PDB file of N, CA, C and O in Angstrom:
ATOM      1  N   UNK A   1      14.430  -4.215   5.697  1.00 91.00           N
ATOM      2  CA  UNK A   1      13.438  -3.742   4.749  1.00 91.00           C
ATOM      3  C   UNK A   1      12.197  -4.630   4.841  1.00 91.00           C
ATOM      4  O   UNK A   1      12.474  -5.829   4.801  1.00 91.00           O
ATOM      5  N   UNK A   2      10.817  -4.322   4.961  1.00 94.00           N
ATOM      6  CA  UNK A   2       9.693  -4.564   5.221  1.00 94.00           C
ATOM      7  C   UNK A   2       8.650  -3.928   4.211  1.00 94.00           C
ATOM      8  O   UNK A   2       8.162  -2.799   4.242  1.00 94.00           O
ATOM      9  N   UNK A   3       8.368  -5.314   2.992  1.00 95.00           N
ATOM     10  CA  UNK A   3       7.718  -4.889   1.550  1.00 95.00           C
ATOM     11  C   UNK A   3       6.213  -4.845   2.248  1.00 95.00           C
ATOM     12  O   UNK A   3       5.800  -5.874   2.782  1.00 95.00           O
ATOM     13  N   UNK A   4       5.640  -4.005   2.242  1.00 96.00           N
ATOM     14  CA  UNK A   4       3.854  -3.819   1.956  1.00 96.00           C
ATOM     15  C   UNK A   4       3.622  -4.708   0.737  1.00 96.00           C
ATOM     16  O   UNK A   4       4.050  -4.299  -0.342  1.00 96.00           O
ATOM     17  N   UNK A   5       3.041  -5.785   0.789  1.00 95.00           N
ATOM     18  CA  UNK A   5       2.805  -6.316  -0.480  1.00 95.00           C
ATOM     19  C   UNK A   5       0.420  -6.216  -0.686  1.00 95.00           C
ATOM     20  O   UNK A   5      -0.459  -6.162   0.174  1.00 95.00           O
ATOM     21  N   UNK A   6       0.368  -6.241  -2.162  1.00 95.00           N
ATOM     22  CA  UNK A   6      -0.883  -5.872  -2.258  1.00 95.00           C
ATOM     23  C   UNK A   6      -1.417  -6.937  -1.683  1.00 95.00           C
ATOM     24  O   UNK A   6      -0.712  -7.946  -1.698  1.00 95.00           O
ATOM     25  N   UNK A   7      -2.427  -7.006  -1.196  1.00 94.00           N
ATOM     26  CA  UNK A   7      -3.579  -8.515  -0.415  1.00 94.00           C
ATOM     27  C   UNK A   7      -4.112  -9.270  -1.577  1.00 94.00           C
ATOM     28  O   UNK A   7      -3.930 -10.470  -1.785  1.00 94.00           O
ATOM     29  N   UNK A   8      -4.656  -8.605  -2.168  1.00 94.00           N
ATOM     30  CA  UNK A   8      -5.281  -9.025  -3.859  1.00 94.00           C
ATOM     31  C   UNK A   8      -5.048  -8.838  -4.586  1.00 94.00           C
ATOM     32  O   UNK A   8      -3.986  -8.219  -4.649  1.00 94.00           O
ATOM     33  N   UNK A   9      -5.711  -9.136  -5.796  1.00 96.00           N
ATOM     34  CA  UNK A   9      -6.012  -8.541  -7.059  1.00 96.00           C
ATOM     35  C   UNK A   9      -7.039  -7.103  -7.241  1.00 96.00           C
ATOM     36  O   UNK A   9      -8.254  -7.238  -7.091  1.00 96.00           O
ATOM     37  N   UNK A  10      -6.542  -5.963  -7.519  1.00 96.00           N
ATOM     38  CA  UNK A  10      -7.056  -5.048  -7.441  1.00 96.00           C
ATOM     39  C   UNK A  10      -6.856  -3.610  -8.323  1.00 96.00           C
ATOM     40  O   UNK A  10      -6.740  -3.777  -9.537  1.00 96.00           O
ATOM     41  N   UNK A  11      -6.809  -2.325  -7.861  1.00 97.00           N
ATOM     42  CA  UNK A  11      -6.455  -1.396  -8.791  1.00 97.00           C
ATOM     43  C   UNK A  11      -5.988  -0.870  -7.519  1.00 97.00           C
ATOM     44  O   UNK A  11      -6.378  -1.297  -6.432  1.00 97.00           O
ATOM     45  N   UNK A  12      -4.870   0.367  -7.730  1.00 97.00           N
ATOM     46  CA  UNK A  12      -5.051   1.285  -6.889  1.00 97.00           C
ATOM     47  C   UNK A  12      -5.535   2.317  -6.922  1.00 97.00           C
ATOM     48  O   UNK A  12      -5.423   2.756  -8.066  1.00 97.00           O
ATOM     49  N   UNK A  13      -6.281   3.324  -5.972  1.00 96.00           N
ATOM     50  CA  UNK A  13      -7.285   4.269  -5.823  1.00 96.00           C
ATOM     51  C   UNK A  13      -6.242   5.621  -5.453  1.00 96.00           C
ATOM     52  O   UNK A  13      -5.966   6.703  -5.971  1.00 96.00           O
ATOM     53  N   UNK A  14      -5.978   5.094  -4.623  1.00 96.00           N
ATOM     54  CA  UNK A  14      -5.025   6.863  -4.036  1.00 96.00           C
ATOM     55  C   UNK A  14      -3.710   6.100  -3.135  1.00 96.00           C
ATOM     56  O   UNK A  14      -3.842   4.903  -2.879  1.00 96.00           O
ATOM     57  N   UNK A  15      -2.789   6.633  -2.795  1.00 96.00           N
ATOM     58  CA  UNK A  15      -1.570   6.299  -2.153  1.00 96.00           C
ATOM     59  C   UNK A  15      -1.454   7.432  -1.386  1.00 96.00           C
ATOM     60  O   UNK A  15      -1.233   8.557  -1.834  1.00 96.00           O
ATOM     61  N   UNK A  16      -1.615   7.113  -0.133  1.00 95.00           N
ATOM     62  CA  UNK A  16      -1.662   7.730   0.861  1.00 95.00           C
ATOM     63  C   UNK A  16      -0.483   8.375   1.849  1.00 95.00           C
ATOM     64  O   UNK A  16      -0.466   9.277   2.688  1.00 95.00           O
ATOM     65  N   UNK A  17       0.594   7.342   1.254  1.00 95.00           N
ATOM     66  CA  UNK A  17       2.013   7.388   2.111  1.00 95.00           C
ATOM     67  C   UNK A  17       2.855   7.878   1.111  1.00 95.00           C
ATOM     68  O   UNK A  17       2.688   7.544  -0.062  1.00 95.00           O
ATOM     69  N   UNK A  18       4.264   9.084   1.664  1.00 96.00           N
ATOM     70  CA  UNK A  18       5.183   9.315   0.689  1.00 96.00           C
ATOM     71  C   UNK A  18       6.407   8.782   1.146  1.00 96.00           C
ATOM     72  O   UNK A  18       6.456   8.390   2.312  1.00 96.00           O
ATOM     73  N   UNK A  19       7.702   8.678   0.208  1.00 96.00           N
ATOM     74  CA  UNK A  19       8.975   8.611   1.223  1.00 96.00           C
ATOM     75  C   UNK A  19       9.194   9.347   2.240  1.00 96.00           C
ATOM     76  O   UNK A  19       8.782  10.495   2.409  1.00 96.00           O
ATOM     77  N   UNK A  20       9.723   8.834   2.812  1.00 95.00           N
ATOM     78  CA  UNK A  20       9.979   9.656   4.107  1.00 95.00           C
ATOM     79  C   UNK A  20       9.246  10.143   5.425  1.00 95.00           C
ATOM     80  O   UNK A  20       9.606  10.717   6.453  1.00 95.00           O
ATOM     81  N   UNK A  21       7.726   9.514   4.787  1.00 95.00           N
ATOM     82  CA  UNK A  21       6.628   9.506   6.252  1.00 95.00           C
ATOM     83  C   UNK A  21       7.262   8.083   7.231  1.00 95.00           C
ATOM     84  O   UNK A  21       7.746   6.979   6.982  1.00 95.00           O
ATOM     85  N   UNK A  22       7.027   8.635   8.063  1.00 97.00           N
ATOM     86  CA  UNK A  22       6.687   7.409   9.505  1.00 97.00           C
ATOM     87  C   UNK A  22       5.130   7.063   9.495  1.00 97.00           C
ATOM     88  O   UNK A  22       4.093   7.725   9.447  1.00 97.00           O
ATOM     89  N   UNK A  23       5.508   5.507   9.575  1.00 96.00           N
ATOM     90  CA  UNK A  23       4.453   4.667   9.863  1.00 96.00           C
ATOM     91  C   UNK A  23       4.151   4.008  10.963  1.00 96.00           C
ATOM     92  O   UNK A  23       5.220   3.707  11.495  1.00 96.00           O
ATOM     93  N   UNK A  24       3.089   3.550  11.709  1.00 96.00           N
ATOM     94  CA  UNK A  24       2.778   3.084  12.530  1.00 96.00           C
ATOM     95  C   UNK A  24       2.251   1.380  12.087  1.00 96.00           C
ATOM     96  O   UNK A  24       1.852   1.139  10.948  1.00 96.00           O
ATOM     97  N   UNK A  25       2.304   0.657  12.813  1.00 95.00           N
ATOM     98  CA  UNK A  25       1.728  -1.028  12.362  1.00 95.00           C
ATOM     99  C   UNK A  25       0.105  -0.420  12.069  1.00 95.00           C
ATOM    100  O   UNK A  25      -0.350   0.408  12.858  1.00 95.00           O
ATOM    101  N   UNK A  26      -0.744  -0.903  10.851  1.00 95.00           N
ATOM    102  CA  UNK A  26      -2.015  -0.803  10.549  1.00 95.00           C
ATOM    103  C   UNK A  26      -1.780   0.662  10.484  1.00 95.00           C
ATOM    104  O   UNK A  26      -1.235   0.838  11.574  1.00 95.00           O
ATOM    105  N   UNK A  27      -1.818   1.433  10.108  1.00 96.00           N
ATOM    106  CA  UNK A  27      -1.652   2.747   9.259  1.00 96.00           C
ATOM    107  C   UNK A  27      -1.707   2.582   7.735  1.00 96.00           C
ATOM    108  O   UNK A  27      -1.000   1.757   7.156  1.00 96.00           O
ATOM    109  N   UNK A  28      -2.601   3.420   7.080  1.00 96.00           N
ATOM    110  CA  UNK A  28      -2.560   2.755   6.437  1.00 96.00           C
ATOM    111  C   UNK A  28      -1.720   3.338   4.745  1.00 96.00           C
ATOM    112  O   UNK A  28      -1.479   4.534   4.580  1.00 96.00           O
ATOM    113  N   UNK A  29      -1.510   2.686   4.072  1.00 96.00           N
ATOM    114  CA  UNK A  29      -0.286   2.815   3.081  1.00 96.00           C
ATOM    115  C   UNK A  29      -0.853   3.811   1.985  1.00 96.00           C
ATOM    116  O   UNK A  29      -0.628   5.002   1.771  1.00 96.00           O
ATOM    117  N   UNK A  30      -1.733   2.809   1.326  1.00 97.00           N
ATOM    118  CA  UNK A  30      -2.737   3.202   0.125  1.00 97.00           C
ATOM    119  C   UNK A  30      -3.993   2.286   0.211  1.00 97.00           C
ATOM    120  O   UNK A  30      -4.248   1.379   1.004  1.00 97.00           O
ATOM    121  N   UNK A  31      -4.920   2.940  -1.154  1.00 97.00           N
ATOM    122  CA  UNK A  31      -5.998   2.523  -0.657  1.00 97.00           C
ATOM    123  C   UNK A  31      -6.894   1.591  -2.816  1.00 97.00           C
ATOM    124  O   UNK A  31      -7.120   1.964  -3.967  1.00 97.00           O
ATOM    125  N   UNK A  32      -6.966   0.750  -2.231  1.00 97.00           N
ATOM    126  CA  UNK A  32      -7.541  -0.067  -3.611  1.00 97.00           C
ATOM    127  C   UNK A  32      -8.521  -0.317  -3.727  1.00 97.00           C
ATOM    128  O   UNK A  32      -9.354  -0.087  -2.849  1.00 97.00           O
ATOM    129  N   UNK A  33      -8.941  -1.169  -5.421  1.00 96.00           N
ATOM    130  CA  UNK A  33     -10.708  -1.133  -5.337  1.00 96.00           C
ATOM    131  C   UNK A  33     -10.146  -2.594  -6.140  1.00 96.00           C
ATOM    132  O   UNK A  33      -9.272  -2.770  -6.989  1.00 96.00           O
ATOM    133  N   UNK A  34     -11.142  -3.576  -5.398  1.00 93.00           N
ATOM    134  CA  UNK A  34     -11.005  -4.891  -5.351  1.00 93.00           C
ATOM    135  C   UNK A  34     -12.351  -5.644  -4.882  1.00 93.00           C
ATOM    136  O   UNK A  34     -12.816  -5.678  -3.743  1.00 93.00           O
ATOM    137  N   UNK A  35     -12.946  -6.347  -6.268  1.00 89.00           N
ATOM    138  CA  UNK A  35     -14.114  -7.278  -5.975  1.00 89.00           C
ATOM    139  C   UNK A  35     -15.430  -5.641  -5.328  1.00 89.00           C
ATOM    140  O   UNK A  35     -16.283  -5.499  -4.453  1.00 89.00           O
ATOM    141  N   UNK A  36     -14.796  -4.751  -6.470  1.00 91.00           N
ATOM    142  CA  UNK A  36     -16.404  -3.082  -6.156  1.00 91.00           C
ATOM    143  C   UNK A  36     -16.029  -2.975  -4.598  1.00 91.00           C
ATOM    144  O   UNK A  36     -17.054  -2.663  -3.991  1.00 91.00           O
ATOM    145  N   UNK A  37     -15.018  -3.108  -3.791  1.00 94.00           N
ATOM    146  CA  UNK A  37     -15.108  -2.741  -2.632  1.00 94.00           C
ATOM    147  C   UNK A  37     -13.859  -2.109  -2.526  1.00 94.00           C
ATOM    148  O   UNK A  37     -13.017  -2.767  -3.136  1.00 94.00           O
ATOM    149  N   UNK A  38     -13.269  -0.829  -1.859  1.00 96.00           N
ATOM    150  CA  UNK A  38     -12.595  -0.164  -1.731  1.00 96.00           C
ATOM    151  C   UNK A  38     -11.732  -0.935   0.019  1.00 96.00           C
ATOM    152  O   UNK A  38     -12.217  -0.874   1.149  1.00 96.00           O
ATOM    153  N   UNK A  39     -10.544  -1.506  -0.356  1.00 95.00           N
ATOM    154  CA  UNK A  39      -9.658  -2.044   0.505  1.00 95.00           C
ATOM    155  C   UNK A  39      -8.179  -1.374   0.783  1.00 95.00           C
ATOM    156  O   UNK A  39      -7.356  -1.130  -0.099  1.00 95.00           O
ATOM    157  N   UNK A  40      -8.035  -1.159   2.010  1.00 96.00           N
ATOM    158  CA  UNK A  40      -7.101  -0.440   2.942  1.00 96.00           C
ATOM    159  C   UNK A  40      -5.667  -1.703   2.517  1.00 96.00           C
ATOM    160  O   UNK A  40      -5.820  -2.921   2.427  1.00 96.00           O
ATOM    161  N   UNK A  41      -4.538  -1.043   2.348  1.00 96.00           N
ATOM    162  CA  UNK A  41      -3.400  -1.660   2.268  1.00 96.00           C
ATOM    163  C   UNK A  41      -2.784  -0.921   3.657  1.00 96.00           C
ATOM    164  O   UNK A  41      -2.672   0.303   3.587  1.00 96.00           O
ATOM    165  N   UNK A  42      -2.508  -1.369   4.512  1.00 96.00           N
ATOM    166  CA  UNK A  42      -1.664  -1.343   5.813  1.00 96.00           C
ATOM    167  C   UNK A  42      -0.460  -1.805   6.087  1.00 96.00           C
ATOM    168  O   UNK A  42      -0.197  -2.927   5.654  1.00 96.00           O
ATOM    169  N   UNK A  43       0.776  -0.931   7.018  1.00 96.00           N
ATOM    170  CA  UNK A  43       1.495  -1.175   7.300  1.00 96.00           C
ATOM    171  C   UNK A  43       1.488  -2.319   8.279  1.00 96.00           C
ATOM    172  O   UNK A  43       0.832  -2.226   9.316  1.00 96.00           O
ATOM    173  N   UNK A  44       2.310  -3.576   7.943  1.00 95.00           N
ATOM    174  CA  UNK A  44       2.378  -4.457   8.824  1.00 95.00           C
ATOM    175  C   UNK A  44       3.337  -4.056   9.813  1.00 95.00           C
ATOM    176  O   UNK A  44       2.887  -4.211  10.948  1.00 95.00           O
ATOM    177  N   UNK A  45       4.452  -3.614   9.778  1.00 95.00           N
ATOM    178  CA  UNK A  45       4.751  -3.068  11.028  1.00 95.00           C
ATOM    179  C   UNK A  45       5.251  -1.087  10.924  1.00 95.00           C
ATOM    180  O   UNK A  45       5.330  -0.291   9.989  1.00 95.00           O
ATOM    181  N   UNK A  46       5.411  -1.020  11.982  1.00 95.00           N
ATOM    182  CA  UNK A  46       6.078   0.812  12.077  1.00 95.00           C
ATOM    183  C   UNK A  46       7.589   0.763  11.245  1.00 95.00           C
ATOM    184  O   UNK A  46       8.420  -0.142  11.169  1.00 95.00           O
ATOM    185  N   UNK A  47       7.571   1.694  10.848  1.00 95.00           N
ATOM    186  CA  UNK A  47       8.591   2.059  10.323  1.00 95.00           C
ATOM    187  C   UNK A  47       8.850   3.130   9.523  1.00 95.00           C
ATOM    188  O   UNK A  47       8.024   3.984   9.846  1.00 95.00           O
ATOM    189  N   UNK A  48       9.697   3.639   8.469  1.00 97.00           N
ATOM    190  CA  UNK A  48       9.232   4.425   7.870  1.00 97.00           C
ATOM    191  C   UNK A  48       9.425   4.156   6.426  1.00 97.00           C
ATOM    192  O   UNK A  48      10.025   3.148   6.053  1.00 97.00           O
ATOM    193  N   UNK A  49       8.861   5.158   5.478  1.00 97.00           N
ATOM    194  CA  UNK A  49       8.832   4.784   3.828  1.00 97.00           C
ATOM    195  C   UNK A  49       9.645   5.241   3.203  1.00 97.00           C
ATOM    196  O   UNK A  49       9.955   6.415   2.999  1.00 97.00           O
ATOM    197  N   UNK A  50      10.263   3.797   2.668  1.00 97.00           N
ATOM    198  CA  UNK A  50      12.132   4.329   2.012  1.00 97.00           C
ATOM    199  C   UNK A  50      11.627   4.251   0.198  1.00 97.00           C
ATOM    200  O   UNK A  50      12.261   4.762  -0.725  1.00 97.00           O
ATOM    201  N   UNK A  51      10.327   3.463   0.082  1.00 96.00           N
ATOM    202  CA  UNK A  51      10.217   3.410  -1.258  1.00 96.00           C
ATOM    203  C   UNK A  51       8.407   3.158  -1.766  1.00 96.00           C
ATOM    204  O   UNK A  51       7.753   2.212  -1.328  1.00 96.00           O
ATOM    205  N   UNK A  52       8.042   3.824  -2.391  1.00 96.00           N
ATOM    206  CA  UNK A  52       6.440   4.054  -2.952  1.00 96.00           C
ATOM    207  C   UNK A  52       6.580   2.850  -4.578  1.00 96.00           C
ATOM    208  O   UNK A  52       7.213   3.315  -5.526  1.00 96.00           O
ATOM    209  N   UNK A  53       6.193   1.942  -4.671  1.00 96.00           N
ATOM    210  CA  UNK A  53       6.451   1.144  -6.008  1.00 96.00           C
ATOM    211  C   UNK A  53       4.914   1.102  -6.778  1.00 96.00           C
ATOM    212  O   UNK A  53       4.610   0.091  -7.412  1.00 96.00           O
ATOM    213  N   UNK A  54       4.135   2.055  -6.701  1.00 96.00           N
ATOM    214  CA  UNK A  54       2.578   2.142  -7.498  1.00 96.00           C
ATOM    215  C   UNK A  54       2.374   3.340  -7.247  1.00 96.00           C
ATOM    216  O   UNK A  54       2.838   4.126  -6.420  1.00 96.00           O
ATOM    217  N   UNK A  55       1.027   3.459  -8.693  1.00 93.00           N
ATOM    218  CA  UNK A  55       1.101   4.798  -8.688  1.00 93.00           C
ATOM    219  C   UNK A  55      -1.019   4.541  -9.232  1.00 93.00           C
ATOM    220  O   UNK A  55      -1.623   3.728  -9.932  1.00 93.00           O
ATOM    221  N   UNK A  56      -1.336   5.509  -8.571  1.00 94.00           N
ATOM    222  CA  UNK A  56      -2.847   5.788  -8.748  1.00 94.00           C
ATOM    223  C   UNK A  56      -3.177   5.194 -10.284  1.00 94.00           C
ATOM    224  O   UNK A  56      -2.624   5.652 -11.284  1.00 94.00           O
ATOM    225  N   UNK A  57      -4.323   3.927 -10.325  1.00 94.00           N
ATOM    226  CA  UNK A  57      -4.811   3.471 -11.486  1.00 94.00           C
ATOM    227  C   UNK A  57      -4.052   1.815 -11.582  1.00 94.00           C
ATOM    228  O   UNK A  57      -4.411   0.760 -12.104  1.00 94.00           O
ATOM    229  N   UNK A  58      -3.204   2.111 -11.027  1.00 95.00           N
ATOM    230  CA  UNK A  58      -2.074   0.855 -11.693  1.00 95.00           C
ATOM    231  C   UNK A  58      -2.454  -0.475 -10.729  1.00 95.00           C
ATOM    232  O   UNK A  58      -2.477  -0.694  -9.518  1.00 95.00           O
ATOM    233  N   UNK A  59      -2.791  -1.382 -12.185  1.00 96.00           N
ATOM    234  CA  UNK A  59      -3.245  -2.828 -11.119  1.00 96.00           C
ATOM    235  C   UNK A  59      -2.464  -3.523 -10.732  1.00 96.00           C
ATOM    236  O   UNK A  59      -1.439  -3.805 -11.354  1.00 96.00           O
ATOM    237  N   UNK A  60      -2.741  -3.916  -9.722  1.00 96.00           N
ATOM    238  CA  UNK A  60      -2.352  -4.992  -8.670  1.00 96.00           C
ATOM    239  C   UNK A  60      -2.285  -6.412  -8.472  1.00 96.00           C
ATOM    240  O   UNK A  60      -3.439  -6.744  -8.741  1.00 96.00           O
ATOM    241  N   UNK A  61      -1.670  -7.449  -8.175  1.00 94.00           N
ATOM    242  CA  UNK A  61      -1.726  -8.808  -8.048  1.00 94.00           C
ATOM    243  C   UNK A  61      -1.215  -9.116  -6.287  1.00 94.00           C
ATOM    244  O   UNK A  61      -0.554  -8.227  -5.750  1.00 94.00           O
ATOM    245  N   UNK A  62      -1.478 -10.083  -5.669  1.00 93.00           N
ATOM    246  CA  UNK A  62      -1.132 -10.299  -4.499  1.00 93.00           C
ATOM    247  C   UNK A  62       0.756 -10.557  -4.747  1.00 93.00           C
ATOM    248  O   UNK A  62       1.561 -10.600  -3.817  1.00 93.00           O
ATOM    249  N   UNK A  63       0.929 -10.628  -5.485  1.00 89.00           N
ATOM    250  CA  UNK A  63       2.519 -10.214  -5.696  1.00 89.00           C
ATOM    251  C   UNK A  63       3.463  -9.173  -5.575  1.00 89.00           C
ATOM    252  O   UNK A  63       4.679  -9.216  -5.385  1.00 89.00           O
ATOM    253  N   UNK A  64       2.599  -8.129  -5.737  1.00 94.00           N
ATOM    254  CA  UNK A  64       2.961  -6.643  -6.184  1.00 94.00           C
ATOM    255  C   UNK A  64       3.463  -5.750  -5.028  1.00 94.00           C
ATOM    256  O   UNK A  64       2.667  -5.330  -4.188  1.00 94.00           O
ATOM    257  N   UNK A  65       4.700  -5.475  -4.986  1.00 96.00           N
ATOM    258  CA  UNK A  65       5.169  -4.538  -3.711  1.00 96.00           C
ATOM    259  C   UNK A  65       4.404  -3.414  -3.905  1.00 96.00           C
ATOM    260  O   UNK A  65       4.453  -3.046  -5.079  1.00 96.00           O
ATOM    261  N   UNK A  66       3.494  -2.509  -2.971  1.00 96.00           N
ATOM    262  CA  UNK A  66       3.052  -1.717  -2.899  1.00 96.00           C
ATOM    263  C   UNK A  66       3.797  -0.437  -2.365  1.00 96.00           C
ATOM    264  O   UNK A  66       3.739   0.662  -2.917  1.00 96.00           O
ATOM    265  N   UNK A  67       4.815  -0.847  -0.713  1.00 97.00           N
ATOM    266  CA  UNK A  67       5.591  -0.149  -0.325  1.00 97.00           C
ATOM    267  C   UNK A  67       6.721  -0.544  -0.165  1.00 97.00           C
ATOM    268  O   UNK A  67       6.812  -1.764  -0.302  1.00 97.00           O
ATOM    269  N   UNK A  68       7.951   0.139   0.151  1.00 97.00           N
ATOM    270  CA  UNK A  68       8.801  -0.739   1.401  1.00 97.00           C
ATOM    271  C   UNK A  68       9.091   0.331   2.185  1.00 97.00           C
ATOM    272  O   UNK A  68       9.205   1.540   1.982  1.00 97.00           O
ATOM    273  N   UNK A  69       9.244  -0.826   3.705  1.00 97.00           N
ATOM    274  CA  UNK A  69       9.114   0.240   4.763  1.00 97.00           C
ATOM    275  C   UNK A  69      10.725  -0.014   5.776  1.00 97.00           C
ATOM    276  O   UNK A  69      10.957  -1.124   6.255  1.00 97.00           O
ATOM    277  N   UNK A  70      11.625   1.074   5.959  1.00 95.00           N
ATOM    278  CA  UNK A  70      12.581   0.374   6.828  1.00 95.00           C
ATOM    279  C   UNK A  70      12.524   0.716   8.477  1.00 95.00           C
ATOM    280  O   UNK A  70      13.303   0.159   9.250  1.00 95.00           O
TER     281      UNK A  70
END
């Protein structure tokens, strides 16, 4: 299991990935708004999405599992 974790402190904007998509490394997961700039959350590696843990609006900390990917 391979957690997408958020980069920052942020909000999320849209979630781009569902269970059960295949991912590629840098594909990207969902998408946040952090410091007025809209930032790409990416798969660090391929795999696919066993679990979505955020949901559009909901803020973020560099702690925060965004995905997990197996």
């Amino acid at each position: 299991m391979t957690p997408v974790m958020a980069p920052m402190d942020g909000k999320i904007l849209r979630v781009k990935a569902k269970v059960g998509d295949r991912v590629e490394e840098d594909d990207t997961i969902a998408i946040m708004e952090a410091m007025k700039m809209e930032i790409q959350v990416v798969a660090p590696t391929g795999g696919t999405v066993v679990g979505i843990k955020v949901e559009h609006g909901q803020g973020v900390d560099p702690d925060t599992v965004i995905a997990i990917l197996e």
